[in-house]
Each structure stands twice: as C-alpha cells, then as structure tokens.
Amino acid sequence: MSRLQQFGYGCRDSLAMIVGIVPFGLIYGALASLAGLTLWQALGMSLLVYVGSAQFIAISLLTLGSGALVILLTTFVVNLRHVLYSAALQPYVGGLPQRWRLPLAFGLTDETFAVVQRRYLARGMADYGQWYHAGVALALYLSWVGSSLVGALLGQSVPNLAGWGLDFAMLATFIGIVVPALRNQPQIAAALVASAVALLCHAWPYKLGLMAAALSGIAIGVWLEQRQTRMSNGEAG
Amino acid sequence: MEVWLLILGMALITFAIRYSLFAFPDLRFPPLVRQGLHYVPTAVLSAIVLPGMLIPDGQQWAFNSENAYLLAGVVTIAIAALTRHLLATIGGGLLVFFALRALLGQLPV
C-alpha cells in the first residue's frame, strides 16, 4: 500500500472529527474577535498554538482581564493531559526520525490522538503508519485553522454577537468531555472538589483560584485512588 | 504586541508538552505523576464549568431562575450523563441554552 493512499485514509477517517471541530473553530474565532484580538492574532493563535480547549480558556481569561502569566500557567495545566497522549503514542512515534516527530508532536490534539490511536492499536506502524498519522494531523489542523478564520471574520462583521452568549458552547464542550469521564469515585471526587474550590476562590486575584481548584481536585483524586488500591490489596492479602 | 507574546508563550508551552515523550523515547514518569495526570482534565475543566454556570460574568453570583447558563448547564450535564456523546451534548446543550435565552428575553434581537 502506498504512502499517499495511507495519507488519504488518514484524511478520510478524520471526517467525523472535522464535523465536531468546525463549530468550535467558528465559535473560537468569533469569541477571539469579541475579546479584542485582531484577525491576525485570532488566526495566529490557531496556527501557532493549535489547542482548542486552551485557546477557549485563554480567550475567556482575556475577556475577564487576567494577566499573561496566569493565562500561561493555565495553558500549562490544561495541556498537561497531552503528556498522556505523548506517552501512549511514544512506542510508535518514538522510533521515527526527528523530521517526523516534530510535526507529529505539534499536531497532537485530543482529536488526532483519538483517530490515530485506533489505527496504531490495530496495525501498529505497518503500511506507512506515519503517513496515515500525517493525513489525520493535517486534515484536522486545516479544519481548525480554516474554521477559526471564518469565525473571526464573522465575529468582526456580525453586530451584537457578544450579546448571544456564545461562550456557553465552551461550557457545553467541557461538560461533554468531563461527565463521561466520571466513571469512578476518585474521578467524581476530583470533579466535586475542584468545582467547590473554584467557586470558593473565584474572587482571588489573577484567577489563581483556578490553579488552586485544579491542584485540589488532582490531589483528592490521587489520594482516593491510592486509598482504594491499599484497601483492595489489604483484602487480597 | 503583548497578545503576540502571549500567543508565542502558549505555543511554546503547548509544543513542549506534546513533544515531551517523543523527544526522549526512553523517558518514563514516576507512578505518582502518571496517576495525577489522569485527574488533570477532570479537575481543570470542572473548575471552569461550575463558576461559568454560577458566576457567568465572573463577578456576581447568579443563583436564580433568570440565569440561562445555570439552567442550561444542568440540562447539558444530564444530556452528557445519559448519552455520553460529545456532539449530542454540545448540540443539545446549545439548543436548550438559546431556547432559554429566547424565552427569558435575553437575546439581542
């Protein structure tokens, strides 16, 4: 099977994800315009940063008037989950030359991971796996950048767009990601504790309450998971 | 200018995280760190969602029946729990949200 064919299969298997990405790109672009970013800045963030969730959060933090340091810290924490993806794909991508690893790392989003992981698990690197991966990454990248651009143009030309409450799309997206992940007690506890701390500390300067909330949630999740492991080990022994 | 510096900073941080384990194929994290990473998405996103529903403008608590963010948020959580489907959750949630805003006379039309 040829490289080009695999590249094409990658693009084809990305279609379902593209249907999900385009509305967010549109909304991101519109919100970025409303937050006061120029067309080039809104587009530049999609081109260079390329991470939907953190871009949404950065925009809402900018709207709330947060400082750059807080936004960068938040970007770091929100993106930490990509370490998991990087670790999961390491056995396949780790052996490729640098000129492959750099662009594939740049394109490693939630959606890219979801599509390529299925292929890697089924067939590994057989039949030009990296070309399939490249097809997925490029198709998803272009759909994100393209829809961001259209959204930013809409944001600048449609009057009163700010009054619609488009930012709810971000909340709905995050709910759609979090709720299905609440499959066990530690995950549920992490969500509850993080929410409670975030509400209690929302008035802290520079949105530092978000950091406190995230760290509290992670700590409680890890603590409960370890307690469960100890208890089940105790029963087994 | 400041916005561009912010964008560059975000780009560097994001890329460094994504490249971390591709750059060092033999790198492994200690178990505690790996465990903690599993709770990052849940903790961060929950910490954004709940204040977004209860304090939509970032300043004032809005624990009332006029708050479409709160009402639609609750419905969206229910949709997510029942369907476990991302697109259905977002589509259904937005539909409920805009219907509520229209009913409450909060749309700029």
PDB file of N, CA and C in Angstrom, chain A residues 132-168:
ATOM      1  N   TYR A 132      -0.359   7.754   7.525  1.00  0.00           N
ATOM      2  CA  TYR A 132      -1.745   7.818   7.983  1.00  0.00           C
ATOM      3  C   TYR A 132      -1.864   8.908   9.049  1.00  0.00           C
ATOM      4  N   HIS A 133      -0.951   8.843  10.024  1.00  0.00           N
ATOM      5  CA  HIS A 133      -0.920   9.820  11.118  1.00  0.00           C
ATOM      6  C   HIS A 133      -0.819  11.245  10.547  1.00  0.00           C
ATOM      7  N   ALA A 134       0.036  11.431   9.563  1.00  0.00           N
ATOM      8  CA  ALA A 134       0.215  12.753   8.961  1.00  0.00           C
ATOM      9  C   ALA A 134      -1.071  13.219   8.282  1.00  0.00           C
ATOM     10  N   GLY A 135      -1.789  12.288   7.634  1.00  0.00           N
ATOM     11  CA  GLY A 135      -3.050  12.650   6.982  1.00  0.00           C
ATOM     12  C   GLY A 135      -4.069  13.143   7.987  1.00  0.00           C
ATOM     13  N   VAL A 136      -4.182  12.415   9.106  1.00  0.00           N
ATOM     14  CA  VAL A 136      -5.112  12.821  10.168  1.00  0.00           C
ATOM     15  C   VAL A 136      -4.721  14.195  10.699  1.00  0.00           C
ATOM     16  N   ALA A 137      -3.439  14.334  11.042  1.00  0.00           N
ATOM     17  CA  ALA A 137      -2.984  15.577  11.664  1.00  0.00           C
ATOM     18  C   ALA A 137      -3.225  16.782  10.756  1.00  0.00           C
ATOM     19  N   LEU A 138      -2.908  16.627   9.471  1.00  0.00           N
ATOM     20  CA  LEU A 138      -3.050  17.759   8.552  1.00  0.00           C
ATOM     21  C   LEU A 138      -4.521  18.112   8.323  1.00  0.00           C
ATOM     22  N   ALA A 139      -5.365  17.075   8.146  1.00  0.00           N
ATOM     23  CA  ALA A 139      -6.790  17.340   7.899  1.00  0.00           C
ATOM     24  C   ALA A 139      -7.405  18.084   9.085  1.00  0.00           C
ATOM     25  N   LEU A 140      -7.073  17.641  10.298  1.00  0.00           N
ATOM     26  CA  LEU A 140      -7.665  18.265  11.477  1.00  0.00           C
ATOM     27  C   LEU A 140      -7.107  19.671  11.690  1.00  0.00           C
ATOM     28  N   TYR A 141      -5.812  19.849  11.409  1.00  0.00           N
ATOM     29  CA  TYR A 141      -5.186  21.169  11.551  1.00  0.00           C
ATOM     30  C   TYR A 141      -5.849  22.177  10.619  1.00  0.00           C
ATOM     31  N   LEU A 142      -6.004  21.775   9.349  1.00  0.00           N
ATOM     32  CA  LEU A 142      -6.589  22.700   8.382  1.00  0.00           C
ATOM     33  C   LEU A 142      -8.030  23.029   8.739  1.00  0.00           C
ATOM     34  N   SER A 143      -8.778  22.044   9.248  1.00  0.00           N
ATOM     35  CA  SER A 143     -10.175  22.337   9.580  1.00  0.00           C
ATOM     36  C   SER A 143     -10.254  23.289  10.768  1.00  0.00           C
ATOM     37  N   TRP A 144      -9.316  23.162  11.723  1.00  0.00           N
ATOM     38  CA  TRP A 144      -9.308  24.073  12.873  1.00  0.00           C
ATOM     39  C   TRP A 144      -8.920  25.493  12.453  1.00  0.00           C
ATOM     40  N   VAL A 145      -7.858  25.595  11.664  1.00  0.00           N
ATOM     41  CA  VAL A 145      -7.387  26.918  11.247  1.00  0.00           C
ATOM     42  C   VAL A 145      -8.419  27.596  10.349  1.00  0.00           C
ATOM     43  N   GLY A 146      -8.981  26.822   9.407  1.00  0.00           N
ATOM     44  CA  GLY A 146      -9.967  27.390   8.484  1.00  0.00           C
ATOM     45  C   GLY A 146     -11.205  27.893   9.203  1.00  0.00           C
ATOM     46  N   SER A 147     -11.723  27.064  10.125  1.00  0.00           N
ATOM     47  CA  SER A 147     -12.951  27.478  10.800  1.00  0.00           C
ATOM     48  C   SER A 147     -12.683  28.632  11.768  1.00  0.00           C
ATOM     49  N   SER A 148     -11.468  28.694  12.354  1.00  0.00           N
ATOM     50  CA  SER A 148     -11.122  29.838  13.203  1.00  0.00           C
ATOM     51  C   SER A 148     -11.168  31.131  12.395  1.00  0.00           C
ATOM     52  N   LEU A 149     -10.626  31.062  11.180  1.00  0.00           N
ATOM     53  CA  LEU A 149     -10.580  32.254  10.320  1.00  0.00           C
ATOM     54  C   LEU A 149     -11.993  32.731   9.994  1.00  0.00           C
ATOM     55  N   VAL A 150     -12.850  31.784   9.580  1.00  0.00           N
ATOM     56  CA  VAL A 150     -14.228  32.166   9.239  1.00  0.00           C
ATOM     57  C   VAL A 150     -14.927  32.741  10.471  1.00  0.00           C
ATOM     58  N   GLY A 151     -14.698  32.098  11.630  1.00  0.00           N
ATOM     59  CA  GLY A 151     -15.324  32.587  12.866  1.00  0.00           C
ATOM     60  C   GLY A 151     -14.865  33.989  13.218  1.00  0.00           C
ATOM     61  N   ALA A 152     -13.565  34.259  13.042  1.00  0.00           N
ATOM     62  CA  ALA A 152     -13.044  35.583  13.363  1.00  0.00           C
ATOM     63  C   ALA A 152     -13.636  36.636  12.427  1.00  0.00           C
ATOM     64  N   LEU A 153     -13.794  36.262  11.139  1.00  0.00           N
ATOM     65  CA  LEU A 153     -14.407  37.193  10.187  1.00  0.00           C
ATOM     66  C   LEU A 153     -15.854  37.484  10.583  1.00  0.00           C
ATOM     67  N   LEU A 154     -16.579  36.427  10.964  1.00  0.00           N
ATOM     68  CA  LEU A 154     -17.963  36.603  11.406  1.00  0.00           C
ATOM     69  C   LEU A 154     -18.010  37.495  12.649  1.00  0.00           C
ATOM     70  N   GLY A 155     -17.082  37.229  13.590  1.00  0.00           N
ATOM     71  CA  GLY A 155     -17.069  37.992  14.830  1.00  0.00           C
ATOM     72  C   GLY A 155     -16.884  39.476  14.587  1.00  0.00           C
ATOM     73  N   GLN A 156     -16.153  39.803  13.504  1.00  0.00           N
ATOM     74  CA  GLN A 156     -15.905  41.216  13.233  1.00  0.00           C
ATOM     75  C   GLN A 156     -17.026  41.870  12.457  1.00  0.00           C
ATOM     76  N   SER A 157     -17.847  41.055  11.766  1.00  0.00           N
ATOM     77  CA  SER A 157     -18.843  41.666  10.884  1.00  0.00           C
ATOM     78  C   SER A 157     -20.266  41.566  11.417  1.00  0.00           C
ATOM     79  N   VAL A 158     -20.548  40.550  12.273  1.00  0.00           N
ATOM     80  CA  VAL A 158     -21.919  40.422  12.773  1.00  0.00           C
ATOM     81  C   VAL A 158     -22.091  41.317  13.999  1.00  0.00           C
ATOM     82  N   PRO A 159     -23.040  42.261  13.941  1.00  0.00           N
ATOM     83  CA  PRO A 159     -23.221  43.140  15.092  1.00  0.00           C
ATOM     84  C   PRO A 159     -23.870  42.394  16.254  1.00  0.00           C
ATOM     85  N   ASN A 160     -23.594  42.830  17.456  1.00  0.00           N
ATOM     86  CA  ASN A 160     -24.242  42.286  18.646  1.00  0.00           C
ATOM     87  C   ASN A 160     -23.912  40.841  18.956  1.00  0.00           C
ATOM     88  N   LEU A 161     -22.879  40.298  18.337  1.00  0.00           N
ATOM     89  CA  LEU A 161     -22.568  38.882  18.546  1.00  0.00           C
ATOM     90  C   LEU A 161     -22.261  38.603  20.021  1.00  0.00           C
ATOM     91  N   ALA A 162     -21.717  39.624  20.697  1.00  0.00           N
ATOM     92  CA  ALA A 162     -21.340  39.440  22.102  1.00  0.00           C
ATOM     93  C   ALA A 162     -22.544  39.145  22.982  1.00  0.00           C
ATOM     94  N   GLY A 163     -23.711  39.660  22.582  1.00  0.00           N
ATOM     95  CA  GLY A 163     -24.882  39.506  23.421  1.00  0.00           C
ATOM     96  C   GLY A 163     -25.516  38.127  23.365  1.00  0.00           C
ATOM     97  N   TRP A 164     -25.032  37.277  22.479  1.00  0.00           N
ATOM     98  CA  TRP A 164     -25.680  35.983  22.287  1.00  0.00           C
ATOM     99  C   TRP A 164     -25.283  34.953  23.327  1.00  0.00           C
ATOM    100  N   GLY A 165     -24.159  35.131  23.976  1.00  0.00           N
ATOM    101  CA  GLY A 165     -23.729  34.146  24.955  1.00  0.00           C
ATOM    102  C   GLY A 165     -23.104  32.921  24.321  1.00  0.00           C
ATOM    103  N   LEU A 166     -22.307  33.152  23.243  1.00  0.00           N
ATOM    104  CA  LEU A 166     -21.667  32.031  22.554  1.00  0.00           C
ATOM    105  C   LEU A 166     -20.716  31.268  23.466  1.00  0.00           C
ATOM    106  N   ASP A 167     -20.276  31.940  24.540  1.00  0.00           N
ATOM    107  CA  ASP A 167     -19.325  31.282  25.433  1.00  0.00           C
ATOM    108  C   ASP A 167     -19.933  30.044  26.094  1.00  0.00           C
ATOM    109  N   PHE A 168     -21.254  29.911  26.042  1.00  0.00           N
ATOM    110  CA  PHE A 168     -21.850  28.695  26.597  1.00  0.00           C
ATOM    111  C   PHE A 168     -21.385  27.459  25.832  1.00  0.00           C
TER     112      PHE A 168
END
